[in-house]
CSV table of C-alpha atoms and ligand atoms in Angstrom, one decimal:
chain,number,residue,atom,x,y,z
A,856,MET,CA,10.1,-4.3,23.3
A,857,ARG,CA,12.5,-2.3,20.9
A,858,VAL,CA,12.0,-3.9,17.2
A,859,LEU,CA,14.3,-3.1,14.2
A,860,GLY,CA,12.2,-3.3,11.0
A,861,ILE,CA,13.9,-3.8,7.5
A,862,GLU,CA,12.1,-3.4,4.2
A,863,THR,CA,13.3,-4.1,0.8
A,864,SER,CA,10.4,-5.6,-1.2
A,865,CYS,CA,10.3,-3.2,-4.1
A,866,ASP,CA,12.4,0.2,-4.7
A,867,GLU,CA,12.6,1.6,-1.3
A,868,THR,CA,15.5,0.5,1.2
A,869,SER,CA,14.0,1.3,4.4
A,870,ALA,CA,14.8,0.6,8.0
A,871,SER,CA,13.1,1.7,11.3
A,872,VAL,CA,13.0,1.2,15.3
A,873,VAL,CA,9.7,1.1,16.9
A,874,GLU,CA,9.1,0.6,20.4
A,875,GLY,CA,6.2,-0.3,22.8
A,876,SER,CA,3.9,-2.9,23.7
A,877,GLY,CA,0.4,-3.7,22.8
A,878,GLU,CA,-1.6,-0.6,21.1
A,879,THR,CA,1.2,1.7,22.7
A,880,THR,CA,3.9,2.0,20.3
A,881,ALA,CA,6.6,4.9,19.5
A,882,LEU,CA,8.3,5.4,16.4
A,883,ARG,CA,12.0,6.0,17.3
A,884,SER,CA,13.6,6.3,13.8
A,885,LEU,CA,12.6,6.1,10.3
A,886,VAL,CA,15.0,5.9,7.0
A,887,ILE,CA,13.7,5.4,3.6
A,888,LEU,CA,15.9,5.5,0.7
A,889,SER,CA,14.0,5.7,-2.6
A,890,GLN,CA,16.0,4.3,-5.7
A,891,ASP,CA,15.3,7.0,-8.0
A,892,VAL,CA,17.3,5.0,-10.8
A,893,HIS,CA,13.9,3.6,-12.0
A,894,THR,CA,12.5,6.7,-13.4
A,895,ILE,CA,15.0,6.4,-16.2
A,896,PHE,CA,13.4,3.1,-17.3
A,897,GLY,CA,9.8,4.0,-16.7
A,898,GLY,CA,9.3,1.2,-14.2
A,899,VAL,CA,11.2,-0.8,-11.4
A,900,VAL,CA,14.1,-3.1,-13.0
A,901,PRO,CA,14.1,-5.9,-10.4
A,902,GLU,CA,17.9,-6.6,-10.8
A,903,ILE,CA,18.7,-2.9,-10.4
A,904,ALA,CA,16.5,-2.9,-7.2
A,905,SER,CA,18.3,-6.0,-5.9
A,906,ARG,CA,21.8,-4.3,-6.4
A,907,ALA,CA,20.8,-1.1,-5.1
A,908,HIS,CA,19.5,-2.4,-1.8
A,909,LEU,CA,22.7,-4.5,-1.4
A,910,THR,CA,24.6,-1.1,-1.7
A,911,ALA,CA,22.3,0.7,0.8
A,912,ILE,CA,21.3,-1.7,3.3
A,913,VAL,CA,24.2,-1.1,5.9
A,914,PRO,CA,24.3,2.5,5.8
A,915,VAL,CA,20.2,2.9,6.1
A,916,THR,CA,20.2,0.4,8.8
A,917,GLU,CA,23.2,2.1,10.8
A,918,ARG,CA,21.3,5.4,10.4
A,919,ALA,CA,18.1,4.2,11.7
A,920,LEU,CA,19.8,3.0,14.9
A,921,ARG,CA,21.9,6.1,15.2
A,922,ASP,CA,18.4,8.3,14.6
A,923,ALA,CA,16.9,6.0,17.3
A,924,GLY,CA,20.2,6.7,19.8
A,925,LEU,CA,20.2,3.0,20.4
A,926,ALA,CA,23.0,0.4,19.5
A,927,LEU,CA,22.2,-2.9,18.0
A,928,ALA,CA,22.7,-4.6,21.5
A,929,GLU,CA,19.9,-2.4,22.8
A,930,ILE,CA,17.5,-3.7,20.2
A,931,ASP,CA,15.1,-6.8,21.1
A,932,ALA,CA,14.4,-8.3,17.9
A,933,ILE,CA,14.4,-8.0,14.0
A,934,ALA,CA,11.4,-7.6,11.9
A,935,VAL,CA,12.0,-8.3,7.9
A,936,THR,CA,9.5,-8.3,4.9
A,937,ASN,CA,10.0,-11.6,3.4
A,938,ALA,CA,6.8,-11.6,0.9
A,939,PRO,CA,5.3,-10.5,-1.2
A,940,GLY,CA,7.4,-8.6,-3.5
A,941,LEU,CA,10.4,-9.0,-6.1
A,942,VAL,CA,12.3,-12.0,-4.8
A,943,GLY,CA,15.7,-10.8,-5.4
A,944,ALA,CA,14.8,-7.5,-3.6
A,945,LEU,CA,13.4,-9.2,-0.5
A,946,LEU,CA,16.2,-11.8,-0.4
A,947,VAL,CA,18.7,-8.8,0.2
A,948,GLY,CA,16.8,-7.9,3.1
A,949,VAL,CA,15.7,-11.3,4.3
A,950,SER,CA,19.7,-12.4,4.2
A,951,PHE,CA,21.0,-9.1,6.1
A,952,ALA,CA,18.1,-9.4,8.7
A,953,LYS,CA,19.1,-13.1,9.1
A,954,SER,CA,22.6,-12.3,9.4
A,955,LEU,CA,22.1,-9.4,12.0
A,956,ALA,CA,19.9,-11.6,14.1
A,957,TYR,CA,22.4,-14.6,14.1
A,958,SER,CA,25.4,-12.5,14.9
A,959,ALA,CA,23.7,-10.2,17.6
A,960,GLY,CA,21.6,-13.6,19.1
A,961,LYS,CA,18.4,-11.7,18.6
A,962,PRO,CA,15.0,-13.2,17.7
A,963,LEU,CA,13.9,-12.8,14.1
A,964,ILE,CA,10.5,-12.5,12.6
A,965,GLY,CA,9.3,-12.4,9.1
A,966,VAL,CA,6.6,-9.8,8.0
A,967,HIS,CA,4.1,-9.9,5.2
A,968,HIS,CA,4.4,-6.6,3.5
A,969,MET,CA,0.7,-6.3,3.3
A,970,GLU,CA,0.3,-7.0,6.8
A,971,GLY,CA,2.6,-4.1,7.4
A,972,HIS,CA,0.7,-1.6,5.4
A,973,LEU,CA,-2.6,-2.7,7.7
A,974,PHE,CA,-0.4,-1.4,10.8
A,975,ALA,CA,1.1,1.6,9.3
A,976,THR,CA,-1.5,4.3,10.2
A,977,ALA,CA,-1.9,3.2,13.8
A,978,LEU,CA,1.6,4.4,14.3
A,979,GLU,CA,0.3,7.8,13.7
A,980,GLN,CA,-3.4,7.8,14.8
A,981,GLU,CA,-4.4,5.8,17.9
A,982,ASP,CA,-7.9,5.3,16.4
A,983,ALA,CA,-6.7,3.5,13.5
A,984,VAL,CA,-7.2,-0.1,15.1
A,985,PRO,CA,-9.4,-2.8,14.6
A,986,PRO,CA,-12.1,-3.4,14.0
A,987,TYR,CA,-11.8,-1.5,10.5
A,988,VAL,CA,-12.4,-1.8,6.8
A,989,ALA,CA,-8.9,-1.5,5.1
A,990,LEU,CA,-8.4,-0.4,1.6
A,991,LEU,CA,-4.7,-1.2,0.6
A,992,VAL,CA,-4.1,0.6,-2.8
A,993,SER,CA,-0.3,0.2,-4.1
A,994,GLY,CA,1.6,-0.1,-7.1
A,995,GLY,CA,1.3,-3.8,-6.8
A,996,HIS,CA,-1.5,-4.6,-4.9
A,997,THR,CA,-5.2,-3.4,-4.4
A,998,LEU,CA,-7.0,-5.2,-1.4
A,999,LEU,CA,-10.3,-4.4,0.3
A,1000,LEU,CA,-10.1,-6.3,3.8
A,1001,ASP,CA,-12.4,-6.5,7.1
A,1002,VAL,CA,-9.8,-6.1,10.1
A,1003,GLU,CA,-11.7,-7.6,12.9
A,1004,ALA,CA,-8.8,-7.8,15.2
A,1005,TRP,CA,-5.0,-7.7,14.4
A,1006,GLY,CA,-4.2,-10.9,12.9
A,1007,ARG,CA,-7.6,-11.6,11.8
A,1008,TYR,CA,-8.2,-10.4,8.4
A,1009,ARG,CA,-11.4,-11.3,6.0
A,1010,LEU,CA,-10.5,-11.0,2.4
A,1011,LEU,CA,-13.4,-9.5,0.9
A,1012,GLY,CA,-12.2,-8.2,-2.5
A,1013,SER,CA,-9.0,-7.7,-4.8
A,1014,THR,CA,-8.1,-6.5,-8.0
A,1015,ARG,CA,-8.6,-9.2,-11.0
A,1016,ASP,CA,-5.8,-7.6,-13.3
A,1017,ASP,CA,-4.0,-4.4,-12.9
A,1018,ALA,CA,-3.4,-2.7,-9.1
A,1019,ALA,CA,-4.8,0.9,-8.4
A,1020,GLY,CA,-1.3,2.3,-8.4
A,1021,GLU,CA,-0.4,0.3,-11.5
A,1022,ALA,CA,-3.4,1.7,-13.5
A,1023,PHE,CA,-2.3,5.5,-12.4
A,1024,ASP,CA,1.3,4.9,-13.5
A,1025,LYS,CA,0.2,3.3,-16.8
A,1026,SER,CA,-2.4,5.7,-17.5
A,1027,ALA,CA,-0.2,8.4,-16.7
A,1028,LYS,CA,2.5,7.2,-19.0
A,1029,LEU,CA,-0.1,7.2,-21.8
A,1030,LEU,CA,-0.6,11.0,-21.2
A,1031,GLY,CA,3.0,11.4,-21.4
A,1032,LEU,CA,3.9,12.1,-17.4
A,1033,PRO,CA,6.7,10.8,-15.9
A,1034,TYR,CA,7.2,7.7,-13.4
A,1035,PRO,CA,5.6,6.9,-11.0
A,1036,GLY,CA,2.8,9.0,-12.8
A,1037,GLY,CA,0.1,8.6,-9.8
A,1038,PRO,CA,0.8,12.2,-8.3
A,1039,HIS,CA,1.6,13.7,-11.4
A,1040,LEU,CA,-1.7,12.5,-13.0
A,1041,GLU,CA,-3.5,13.8,-9.8
A,1042,GLN,CA,-2.0,17.3,-10.3
A,1043,LEU,CA,-3.1,17.2,-13.9
A,1044,ALA,CA,-6.6,15.9,-12.9
A,1045,ALA,CA,-7.3,18.7,-10.6
A,1046,THR,CA,-7.3,21.2,-13.7
A,1047,GLY,CA,-9.5,18.9,-16.0
A,1048,ASP,CA,-13.0,19.4,-17.4
A,1049,PRO,CA,-15.0,16.5,-15.7
A,1050,LYS,CA,-17.6,16.3,-18.1
A,1051,ARG,CA,-15.4,15.7,-21.2
A,1052,PHE,CA,-14.5,12.1,-20.7
A,1053,ARG,CA,-16.8,9.9,-18.7
A,1054,PHE,CA,-15.4,6.5,-18.4
A,1055,THR,CA,-17.4,3.5,-17.1
A,1056,ARG,CA,-17.0,2.6,-13.6
A,1057,PRO,CA,-15.1,-0.4,-13.6
A,1058,MET,CA,-17.1,-3.6,-12.0
A,1059,LEU,CA,-19.7,-1.3,-10.6
A,1060,ARG,CA,-23.3,-1.9,-11.2
A,1061,ARG,CA,-26.2,-0.9,-9.2
A,1062,ASP,CA,-27.9,-4.5,-9.3
A,1063,GLN,CA,-24.7,-6.1,-7.7
A,1064,GLN,CA,-25.7,-8.4,-4.7
A,1065,PRO,CA,-23.5,-9.4,-1.8
A,1066,GLY,CA,-22.4,-12.8,-2.8
A,1067,ASP,CA,-21.7,-12.1,-6.3
A,1068,ALA,CA,-18.4,-12.4,-7.1
A,1069,ASP,CA,-18.0,-9.0,-8.4
A,1070,TYR,CA,-19.7,-7.5,-5.5
A,1071,TYR,CA,-16.1,-6.4,-3.9
A,1072,ASP,CA,-13.7,-7.4,-6.5
A,1073,LEU,CA,-11.9,-4.6,-8.5
A,1074,SER,CA,-10.3,-4.4,-12.0
A,1075,PHE,CA,-8.7,-1.7,-13.9
A,1076,SER,CA,-7.0,-2.9,-16.8
A,1077,GLY,CA,-10.4,-1.9,-18.8
A,1078,LEU,CA,-10.0,1.5,-17.5
A,1079,LYS,CA,-6.7,2.0,-18.8
A,1080,THR,CA,-7.6,0.7,-22.1
A,1081,ALA,CA,-10.4,3.4,-21.9
A,1082,VAL,CA,-7.6,6.1,-21.4
A,1083,LEU,CA,-5.6,4.7,-24.3
A,1084,ASN,CA,-8.9,4.9,-26.7
A,1085,ALA,CA,-9.2,8.7,-25.6
A,1086,VAL,CA,-5.6,9.3,-26.1
A,1087,ARG,CA,-6.0,7.8,-29.8
A,1088,ALA,CA,-9.3,9.2,-30.5
A,1089,THR,CA,-8.1,12.9,-29.6
A,1090,GLY,CA,-5.3,12.4,-31.8
A,1091,ASP,CA,-3.7,15.8,-33.2
A,1092,ALA,CA,-6.2,17.8,-30.6
A,1093,LEU,CA,-4.3,16.3,-27.5
A,1094,ASP,CA,-3.2,19.4,-26.0
A,1095,ASP,CA,-3.0,20.2,-22.3
A,1096,GLU,CA,-6.4,20.7,-21.7
A,1097,ALA,CA,-7.3,17.4,-23.4
A,1098,ARG,CA,-5.0,15.3,-21.1
A,1099,ALA,CA,-6.0,17.1,-18.2
A,1100,ALA,CA,-9.6,16.2,-18.9
A,1101,ILE,CA,-8.4,12.4,-19.5
A,1102,ALA,CA,-6.8,12.3,-16.5
A,1103,ARG,CA,-9.8,13.7,-14.8
A,1104,GLY,CA,-12.1,11.1,-16.4
A,1105,PHE,CA,-9.5,8.3,-15.2
A,1106,GLN,CA,-9.3,9.3,-11.6
A,1107,ASP,CA,-13.1,9.9,-11.1
A,1108,SER,CA,-13.7,6.7,-12.6
A,1109,LEU,CA,-11.2,4.9,-10.3
A,1110,ILE,CA,-11.9,6.9,-7.1
A,1111,GLU,CA,-15.9,6.1,-7.3
A,1112,THR,CA,-15.2,2.5,-7.7
A,1113,LEU,CA,-12.9,2.3,-4.9
A,1114,VAL,CA,-15.4,4.4,-2.7
A,1115,GLU,CA,-18.4,2.3,-3.5
A,1116,LYS,CA,-16.6,-1.0,-3.0
A,1117,THR,CA,-15.2,0.4,0.1
A,1118,ALA,CA,-18.9,1.7,1.3
A,1119,ARG,CA,-20.3,-1.6,0.5
A,1120,ALA,CA,-17.8,-3.4,2.9
A,1121,VAL,CA,-18.4,-0.7,5.7
A,1122,ARG,CA,-22.2,-1.4,5.6
A,1123,ALA,CA,-22.1,-5.2,5.2
A,1124,ARG,CA,-19.6,-5.6,8.1
A,1125,GLY,CA,-21.1,-2.7,10.2
A,1126,ARG,CA,-17.7,-1.0,10.9
A,1127,THR,CA,-17.3,2.8,11.8
A,1128,ARG,CA,-13.7,3.2,10.6
A,1129,VAL,CA,-11.8,2.8,7.3
A,1130,VAL,CA,-8.1,2.6,7.2
A,1131,LEU,CA,-6.4,3.2,3.9
A,1132,GLY,CA,-2.8,2.3,3.2
A,1133,GLY,CA,-0.4,2.1,0.5
A,1134,GLY,CA,1.2,4.5,-2.3
A,1135,VAL,CA,-2.2,5.6,-3.8
A,1136,SER,CA,-3.7,6.8,-0.2
A,1137,GLY,CA,-1.4,9.7,-0.8
A,1138,ASN,CA,-3.9,10.7,-3.1
A,1139,ARG,CA,-5.6,13.7,-1.8
A,1140,THR,CA,-8.7,13.4,-4.1
A,1141,LEU,CA,-9.3,9.7,-3.2
A,1142,VAL,CA,-9.0,10.4,0.5
A,1143,ASP,CA,-11.5,13.6,0.4
A,1144,ALA,CA,-14.1,11.6,-1.5
A,1145,MET,CA,-13.9,8.7,0.8
A,1146,ARG,CA,-14.1,10.9,3.7
A,1147,THR,CA,-17.6,12.4,2.1
A,1148,ARG,CA,-18.9,9.2,1.3
A,1149,MET,CA,-17.8,7.5,4.8
A,1150,ALA,CA,-19.4,10.4,6.7
A,1151,ALA,CA,-22.9,9.9,5.4
A,1152,LEU,CA,-22.4,6.3,6.7
A,1153,GLY,CA,-21.3,7.3,10.1
A,1154,ALA,CA,-17.6,6.0,9.4
A,1155,THR,CA,-14.6,7.8,9.9
A,1156,VAL,CA,-11.3,7.6,7.5
A,1157,HIS,CA,-7.8,7.2,8.7
A,1158,ALA,CA,-5.4,7.8,5.8
A,1159,PRO,CA,-1.4,7.4,6.9
A,1160,SER,CA,0.9,10.4,6.1
A,1161,SER,CA,2.6,10.2,2.6
A,1162,ARG,CA,5.8,8.9,4.8
A,1163,LEU,CA,3.8,5.9,6.1
A,1164,ALA,CA,1.6,5.4,3.1
A,1165,THR,CA,4.5,4.4,0.7
A,1166,ASP,CA,6.8,1.4,1.5
A,1167,ASN,CA,8.6,2.0,4.7
A,1168,ALA,CA,10.5,-0.1,7.6
A,1169,ALA,CA,8.4,1.1,10.3
A,1170,MET,CA,5.2,-0.6,9.5
A,1171,ILE,CA,7.4,-3.8,9.2
A,1172,ALA,CA,8.6,-3.2,12.5
A,1173,ARG,CA,4.9,-2.5,14.0
A,1174,ALA,CA,3.6,-5.4,12.5
A,1175,GLY,CA,6.5,-7.6,13.6
A,1176,LEU,CA,6.2,-6.3,17.1
A,1177,PHE,CA,2.7,-7.7,17.0
A,1178,ARG,CA,3.7,-11.0,16.0
A,1179,LEU,CA,6.5,-11.2,18.3
A,1180,GLU,CA,4.4,-10.2,21.4
A,1181,ARG,CA,2.1,-13.3,20.4
A,1182,GLY,CA,5.2,-15.5,20.8
A,1183,GLU,CA,5.7,-16.1,17.1
A,1184,ARG,CA,9.4,-16.3,15.7
A,1185,SER,CA,10.9,-17.2,12.2
A,1186,THR,CA,13.6,-19.9,12.1
A,1187,ALA,CA,17.1,-19.8,10.6
A,1188,GLY,CA,15.3,-21.2,7.3
A,1189,LEU,CA,13.3,-17.9,6.9
A,1190,ASN,CA,12.8,-17.4,2.9
A,1191,ALA,CA,11.3,-14.8,0.5
A,1192,PHE,CA,8.4,-15.3,-1.6
A,1193,ALA,CA,7.1,-13.2,-4.5
A,1194,THR,CA,3.6,-14.2,-3.5
A,1195,GLN,CA,1.9,-15.2,-0.4
A,1196,PRO,CA,-1.4,-14.9,1.5
A,1197,ILE,CA,-1.5,-12.6,4.1
A,1198,PRO,CA,-1.5,-14.3,7.4
A,1199,GLY,CA,-4.5,-14.6,9.4
A,1200,LEU,CA,-7.0,-15.0,6.7
A,1201,VAL,CA,-10.4,-16.2,8.0
A,1202,ALA,CA,-13.2,-17.7,5.6
A,1203,GLU,CA,-16.4,-16.3,4.9
B,2537,LIG,O1,2.8,1.4,-1.8
B,2537,LIG,P1,3.9,1.9,-2.8
B,2537,LIG,O2,4.9,3.3,-2.3
B,2537,LIG,O3,4.7,0.9,-3.3
B,2537,LIG,C1,4.3,-0.1,-3.9
B,2537,LIG,O4,4.2,-1.3,-3.1
B,2537,LIG,O5,3.6,-0.4,-4.8
B,2537,LIG,O6,3.1,2.9,-4.0
B,2537,LIG,C2,3.2,3.1,-5.3
B,2537,LIG,C3,2.3,3.4,-6.0
B,2537,LIG,C4,2.8,4.1,-7.5
B,2537,LIG,O7,2.0,3.2,-8.3
B,2537,LIG,C5,2.5,5.4,-7.3
B,2537,LIG,O8,2.2,6.1,-8.6
B,2537,LIG,C6,1.2,5.4,-6.6
B,2537,LIG,O9,1.2,4.6,-5.7
B,2537,LIG,N1,1.0,6.8,-5.9
B,2537,LIG,C7,0.0,7.6,-6.2
B,2537,LIG,C8,-0.3,8.9,-5.6
B,2537,LIG,N2,1.0,9.0,-4.8
B,2537,LIG,C9,1.8,7.9,-5.2
B,2537,LIG,N3,-1.3,7.2,-7.0
B,2537,LIG,C10,-2.2,8.4,-7.3
B,2537,LIG,N4,-2.1,9.6,-6.6
B,2537,LIG,C11,-1.1,10.0,-5.8
B,2537,LIG,N5,-1.2,11.0,-5.2
B,2538,LIG,ZN1,3.8,-1.6,-0.3
């Protein structure tokens, strides 16, 4: 089966063709157009994002088909992100995918963006398949899941306030770094003194027990406030060395929390694989720390390449392919939603 994927949930206009069946799939093409305009505003401006998707969606899709060497008639189905995300942005992709499916007489499937992230790494690494513990860390979401099988997800924990990427971006802004700040902060932290600022590990205490509400949950807004306080307390002495040390303190704290909560999930669920996803999984320091900790637990870590860590339509096509193979189809009434639980959640 050949699936054309469309992704417009935030600030990337993306189209991709994925071909295959079951676990054997191949990426035929992937086009990602990132909307750099938002850097001027220091964050994504929803209406500008929608309009930019509107301008880009046709050429991006044409390019994905051309790169795959396929005509629309040779595509078997269309998959599109319909939740969660910026509604105006999602509506562009959904309306476009719906029209395309209708005019070409192809089946349509709406895909949950976070389920897409679960499939991203499997496109490049054949071992990144269930059962595994997933840590999805992006600008909008932070989810710790046990993936028992494709389509069977146990939500273990999530952030109670800021997402991991959001915490990176806000802290980076406080340190005077450009948006999106995550990669800049990682670079700055690499040169920072790890001992100068030691911030509390959020929601991480040794005496937490499985079953405690905060055993797996995460929280990053307090850490961002700690960065703000450190910046203020340093005052006029906020030179490059101090900024690097604060960045280091922030990143060490955030990473230790993510790694420990993931370790708890691996132990409790008896998993031997951890799959990372979302933009923050492009952070090498996080991936390395995760690898070291998981090796001690006998688990391997699968991180996507930076192209598939960030928002892209290949993961949407891949997740769509899974749902289509199960016989699922969306109706012509498919709509877009800002929030929606990931499908296939199983209760404790
Ligand atoms: O998944 P993504 O591309 O878009 C969302 O769905 O949000 O994630 C973007 C987020 C941004 O917050 C960005 O700063 C962060 O991922 N990010 C990083 C790194 N690369 C991207 N954060 C920390 N370290 C990085 N190397
Ligand atoms: Zn995402």
